[in-house]
Amino acid sequence: MNSLELAGYLDALLDIAEIKDSANAVNGLQVQNKGDIKKIGLAVDACLSTIVMAKDAGCQMMFVHHGLFWGGNQPLRGKHFEKIAMLIENDIALYSAHLPLDMHPALGNNRALADLIGLQGLEPFGVYSGQKIGLKGSLPALPASELKQRLEERLGARVLLAGDREVRSVGLVTGGAGDILRQAVEEGLDCYITGEGGNHNFHEAEEGNCALLLAGHYATETGGVKSVGKHLQERFGTEFVFLDYPTGM
């Protein structure tokens, strides 16, 4: 199948048309190619380094969470030109899914993180742009410090903890969603997990009696692209490779 056919399948799978997102996210096929898709490179970020990795791995397409056009209209020059030129010169298509990938009930970043920590009784949580983009659920009672250790071991990333306490109920939104902490506090959840936050979130967690775990923007958003890659392999036999380029943030 070619990039247009695969993009059409992904658009329907991820409900691209219906999910609200930043206009600059440009969800869907961002760069087309000419040939058939036999190998897909999966990455959190469409940066120059992951594009080089995709080229070296012999990929005909990249599937990413953070695409190329966050700055809106911009001239094709400098590194922006270099990235797009490398894709075109090497006949590599690029497909990006931001909030649609976060939110997917089976393949999304939030579902992958919830499964990673064994969260049960999942329900939608965390309103952003009028829609719930995260999940909440329950765990057998454990200290937040123990949940922190579990995340570090399973994500392979450093995790920051504020407001240590016993945890039974957890809300999570992957990526940079520190300010959704206040919704976790309002709902009386014991813990909130996200990728990154601000200095003020530390005090909100302590004063709101809600443990806050910051597990890294990158680390919390590797699960979705991997899940989609496995799905495409099972559905179409398409080979995939995870292009791991961690930022540590």
Short mmCIF file of C-alpha atoms in Angstrom, two decimals:
data_model
loop_
_atom_site.label_atom_id
_atom_site.label_comp_id
_atom_site.label_asym_id
_atom_site.label_seq_id
_atom_site.Cartn_x
_atom_site.Cartn_y
_atom_site.Cartn_z
CA MET A 1 0.00 0.00 0.00
CA ASN A 2 1.19 3.55 -0.70
CA SER A 3 1.32 6.51 1.68
CA LEU A 4 -2.04 7.92 0.61
CA GLU A 5 -3.80 4.60 1.17
CA LEU A 6 -2.10 4.06 4.54
CA ALA A 7 -2.85 7.65 5.58
CA GLY A 8 -6.53 7.11 4.77
CA TYR A 9 -6.57 4.05 7.00
CA LEU A 10 -4.81 5.90 9.83
CA ASP A 11 -7.13 8.90 9.50
CA ALA A 12 -10.12 6.64 10.14
CA LEU A 13 -8.39 4.57 12.84
CA LEU A 14 -7.33 7.64 14.85
CA ASP A 15 -10.48 9.70 14.15
CA ILE A 16 -8.35 12.53 12.79
CA ALA A 17 -11.26 14.58 11.41
CA GLU A 18 -13.27 14.65 14.63
CA ILE A 19 -10.69 15.38 17.34
CA LYS A 20 -9.94 19.01 18.10
CA ASP A 21 -6.28 20.02 18.14
CA SER A 22 -4.05 23.03 17.60
CA ALA A 23 -4.29 24.25 14.01
CA ASN A 24 -0.51 23.98 13.78
CA ALA A 25 -0.52 20.32 14.74
CA VAL A 26 -1.49 19.38 11.13
CA ASN A 27 -2.64 15.86 11.97
CA GLY A 28 -2.46 13.34 9.16
CA LEU A 29 -0.13 12.93 6.19
CA GLN A 30 2.30 15.87 6.24
CA VAL A 31 4.66 14.66 3.50
CA GLN A 32 3.71 12.22 0.75
CA ASN A 33 6.08 9.81 -1.01
CA LYS A 34 5.97 7.94 -4.32
CA GLY A 35 6.56 4.28 -3.50
CA ASP A 36 4.90 1.52 -1.52
CA ILE A 37 5.26 1.40 2.26
CA LYS A 38 7.15 -1.66 3.46
CA LYS A 39 8.90 -0.29 6.56
CA ILE A 40 7.76 2.44 8.95
CA GLY A 41 9.93 4.39 11.37
CA LEU A 42 8.13 5.23 14.62
CA ALA A 43 9.25 8.32 16.55
CA VAL A 44 7.96 10.73 19.15
CA ASP A 45 9.43 13.73 17.31
CA ALA A 46 9.95 14.52 13.64
CA CYS A 47 13.38 16.08 14.17
CA LEU A 48 16.44 16.00 11.94
CA SER A 49 18.00 13.19 13.97
CA THR A 50 15.00 10.85 13.69
CA ILE A 51 14.66 11.57 9.96
CA VAL A 52 18.30 10.57 9.50
CA MET A 53 17.62 7.44 11.54
CA ALA A 54 14.62 6.61 9.32
CA LYS A 55 16.75 7.06 6.19
CA ASP A 56 19.53 4.85 7.57
CA ALA A 57 16.99 2.19 8.60
CA GLY A 58 15.53 2.05 5.08
CA CYS A 59 12.08 3.35 6.00
CA GLN A 60 9.58 4.52 3.39
CA MET A 61 7.41 6.30 5.98
CA MET A 62 7.61 7.85 9.44
CA PHE A 63 4.77 7.83 11.95
CA VAL A 64 5.31 10.48 14.64
CA HIS A 65 3.53 12.16 17.52
CA HIS A 66 5.06 15.62 17.04
CA GLY A 67 5.18 16.65 13.40
CA LEU A 68 6.96 19.37 11.43
CA PHE A 69 4.68 22.39 11.40
CA TRP A 70 4.22 23.62 14.97
CA GLY A 71 5.39 27.10 14.01
CA GLY A 72 2.59 27.58 11.50
CA ASN A 73 3.46 29.18 8.16
CA GLN A 74 7.23 29.34 7.81
CA PRO A 75 9.70 29.63 4.92
CA LEU A 76 11.41 26.50 3.60
CA ARG A 77 14.96 27.35 4.60
CA GLY A 78 17.56 26.40 7.17
CA LYS A 79 16.87 23.28 9.23
CA HIS A 80 13.18 23.32 8.30
CA PHE A 81 14.16 23.00 4.64
CA GLU A 82 16.80 20.39 5.46
CA LYS A 83 14.27 18.14 7.20
CA ILE A 84 11.70 18.32 4.41
CA ALA A 85 14.37 17.95 1.71
CA MET A 86 15.75 14.83 3.37
CA LEU A 87 12.28 13.28 3.46
CA ILE A 88 11.59 14.05 -0.19
CA GLU A 89 15.07 13.12 -1.48
CA ASN A 90 14.85 9.75 0.26
CA ASP A 91 11.20 9.18 -0.67
CA ILE A 92 10.07 9.01 2.97
CA ALA A 93 6.48 9.93 3.79
CA LEU A 94 5.63 11.55 7.14
CA TYR A 95 2.40 11.03 9.09
CA SER A 96 1.77 12.89 12.36
CA ALA A 97 -0.88 12.37 15.04
CA HIS A 98 -0.89 14.60 18.12
CA LEU A 99 -4.03 14.61 20.30
CA PRO A 100 -5.65 11.84 18.23
CA LEU A 101 -2.77 9.58 19.29
CA ASP A 102 -2.90 10.71 22.92
CA MET A 103 -6.60 9.98 23.11
CA HIS A 104 -7.05 6.69 21.25
CA PRO A 105 -8.77 4.28 23.66
CA ALA A 106 -6.72 1.23 22.63
CA LEU A 107 -3.55 2.51 20.92
CA GLY A 108 -3.03 5.91 22.52
CA ASN A 109 -0.25 7.28 24.68
CA ASN A 110 -2.51 7.53 27.72
CA ARG A 111 -3.74 3.95 27.35
CA ALA A 112 -0.17 2.69 26.98
CA LEU A 113 0.90 4.49 30.16
CA ALA A 114 -2.17 3.29 32.06
CA ASP A 115 -1.44 -0.29 31.03
CA LEU A 116 2.22 0.13 31.98
CA ILE A 117 1.33 0.86 35.61
CA GLY A 118 -1.61 -1.56 35.78
CA LEU A 119 -4.36 1.05 36.11
CA GLN A 120 -7.84 -0.52 36.29
CA GLY A 121 -11.41 0.71 35.71
CA LEU A 122 -10.36 3.27 33.12
CA GLU A 123 -12.53 6.33 32.44
CA PRO A 124 -11.92 9.51 30.42
CA PHE A 125 -10.29 12.33 32.39
CA GLY A 126 -8.67 15.73 31.87
CA VAL A 127 -10.54 18.35 29.86
CA TYR A 128 -8.62 20.25 27.18
CA SER A 129 -10.33 22.21 24.39
CA GLY A 130 -13.69 20.87 25.48
CA GLN A 131 -12.70 17.19 25.31
CA LYS A 132 -11.27 14.71 27.80
CA ILE A 133 -7.82 13.79 26.57
CA GLY A 134 -6.55 11.57 29.43
CA LEU A 135 -7.61 8.68 31.62
CA LYS A 136 -8.26 7.94 35.28
CA GLY A 137 -8.54 4.68 37.19
CA SER A 138 -7.56 2.79 40.30
CA LEU A 139 -4.68 0.78 41.73
CA PRO A 140 -4.26 -1.39 44.82
CA ALA A 141 -3.13 0.99 47.57
CA LEU A 142 0.57 1.85 47.46
CA PRO A 143 2.80 4.80 48.41
CA ALA A 144 3.36 7.37 45.66
CA SER A 145 7.10 6.77 46.10
CA GLU A 146 6.57 3.13 45.10
CA LEU A 147 4.55 4.17 42.05
CA LYS A 148 7.41 6.55 41.17
CA GLN A 149 9.85 3.63 41.29
CA ARG A 150 7.53 1.51 39.12
CA LEU A 151 7.40 4.25 36.50
CA GLU A 152 11.17 4.71 36.51
CA GLU A 153 11.77 1.00 36.03
CA ARG A 154 9.20 0.55 33.27
CA LEU A 155 9.79 3.81 31.38
CA GLY A 156 13.55 3.86 31.87
CA ALA A 157 13.33 7.54 32.81
CA ARG A 158 13.83 9.77 35.83
CA VAL A 159 10.55 10.64 37.57
CA LEU A 160 9.94 13.63 39.86
CA LEU A 161 7.53 13.35 42.79
CA ALA A 162 5.70 16.05 44.74
CA GLY A 163 3.27 15.46 47.62
CA ASP A 164 4.04 11.87 48.57
CA ARG A 165 0.98 10.02 49.95
CA GLU A 166 -0.89 6.73 49.68
CA VAL A 167 -2.36 6.24 46.22
CA ARG A 168 -5.47 4.39 45.14
CA SER A 169 -6.95 6.65 42.43
CA VAL A 170 -4.86 8.04 39.57
CA GLY A 171 -5.44 10.49 36.73
CA LEU A 172 -2.97 10.76 33.87
CA VAL A 173 -2.38 12.84 30.77
CA THR A 174 0.84 12.20 28.86
CA GLY A 175 3.14 14.97 27.62
CA GLY A 176 3.12 18.54 28.88
CA ALA A 177 -0.10 18.73 30.87
CA GLY A 178 0.96 19.95 34.31
CA ASP A 179 -1.95 22.33 34.72
CA ILE A 180 -4.52 19.53 34.43
CA LEU A 181 -3.33 18.69 37.96
CA ARG A 182 -5.99 21.07 39.30
CA GLN A 183 -8.70 18.88 37.74
CA ALA A 184 -7.25 15.85 39.56
CA VAL A 185 -7.37 17.84 42.80
CA GLU A 186 -10.97 18.92 42.15
CA GLU A 187 -12.00 15.30 41.53
CA GLY A 188 -10.31 14.16 44.74
CA LEU A 189 -7.81 11.85 43.02
CA ASP A 190 -4.86 10.64 45.06
CA CYS A 191 -2.31 11.05 42.27
CA TYR A 192 -1.80 12.73 38.92
CA ILE A 193 0.78 11.62 36.36
CA THR A 194 1.99 13.65 33.39
CA GLY A 195 5.20 14.29 31.51
CA GLU A 196 6.21 17.78 32.56
CA GLY A 197 4.88 20.70 34.57
CA GLY A 198 5.72 24.06 36.08
CA ASN A 199 7.24 25.08 39.41
CA HIS A 200 3.79 26.10 40.70
CA ASN A 201 2.47 22.56 40.18
CA PHE A 202 4.66 21.34 43.06
CA HIS A 203 2.79 23.55 45.52
CA GLU A 204 -0.60 22.76 43.98
CA ALA A 205 0.09 19.06 44.52
CA GLU A 206 1.15 19.45 48.15
CA GLU A 207 -1.66 21.85 49.04
CA GLY A 208 -4.24 19.83 47.08
CA ASN A 209 -3.27 16.56 48.80
CA CYS A 210 -2.64 14.97 45.40
CA ALA A 211 0.69 13.30 44.59
CA LEU A 212 2.21 14.60 41.36
CA LEU A 213 4.51 12.44 39.23
CA LEU A 214 6.37 14.05 36.34
CA ALA A 215 7.72 11.22 34.21
CA GLY A 216 9.06 13.16 31.22
CA HIS A 217 7.33 14.50 28.12
CA TYR A 218 9.25 12.20 25.81
CA ALA A 219 9.13 9.10 28.01
CA THR A 220 5.36 9.25 28.54
CA GLU A 221 4.70 9.54 24.80
CA THR A 222 6.66 6.60 23.40
CA GLY A 223 3.82 4.11 23.95
CA GLY A 224 1.37 5.35 21.32
CA VAL A 225 3.66 5.21 18.29
CA LYS A 226 4.80 1.71 19.31
CA SER A 227 1.19 0.55 19.66
CA VAL A 228 0.28 1.88 16.22
CA GLY A 229 3.36 0.21 14.71
CA LYS A 230 2.37 -3.16 16.18
CA HIS A 231 -1.21 -2.67 14.96
CA LEU A 232 -0.06 -1.97 11.38
CA GLN A 233 2.24 -4.97 11.44
CA GLU A 234 -0.59 -7.24 12.56
CA ARG A 235 -3.08 -5.70 10.10
CA PHE A 236 -0.91 -5.34 7.00
CA GLY A 237 2.38 -7.14 7.72
CA THR A 238 4.23 -3.82 7.60
CA GLU A 239 7.69 -3.89 9.20
CA PHE A 240 8.43 -1.17 11.78
CA VAL A 241 11.35 0.16 13.79
CA PHE A 242 11.24 2.44 16.82
CA LEU A 243 13.52 5.44 16.29
CA ASP A 244 14.47 6.18 19.89
CA TYR A 245 15.87 9.68 20.34
CA PRO A 246 15.13 10.61 23.97
CA THR A 247 15.31 14.23 25.06
CA GLY A 248 15.32 13.49 28.78
CA MET A 249 12.60 16.13 29.16
#
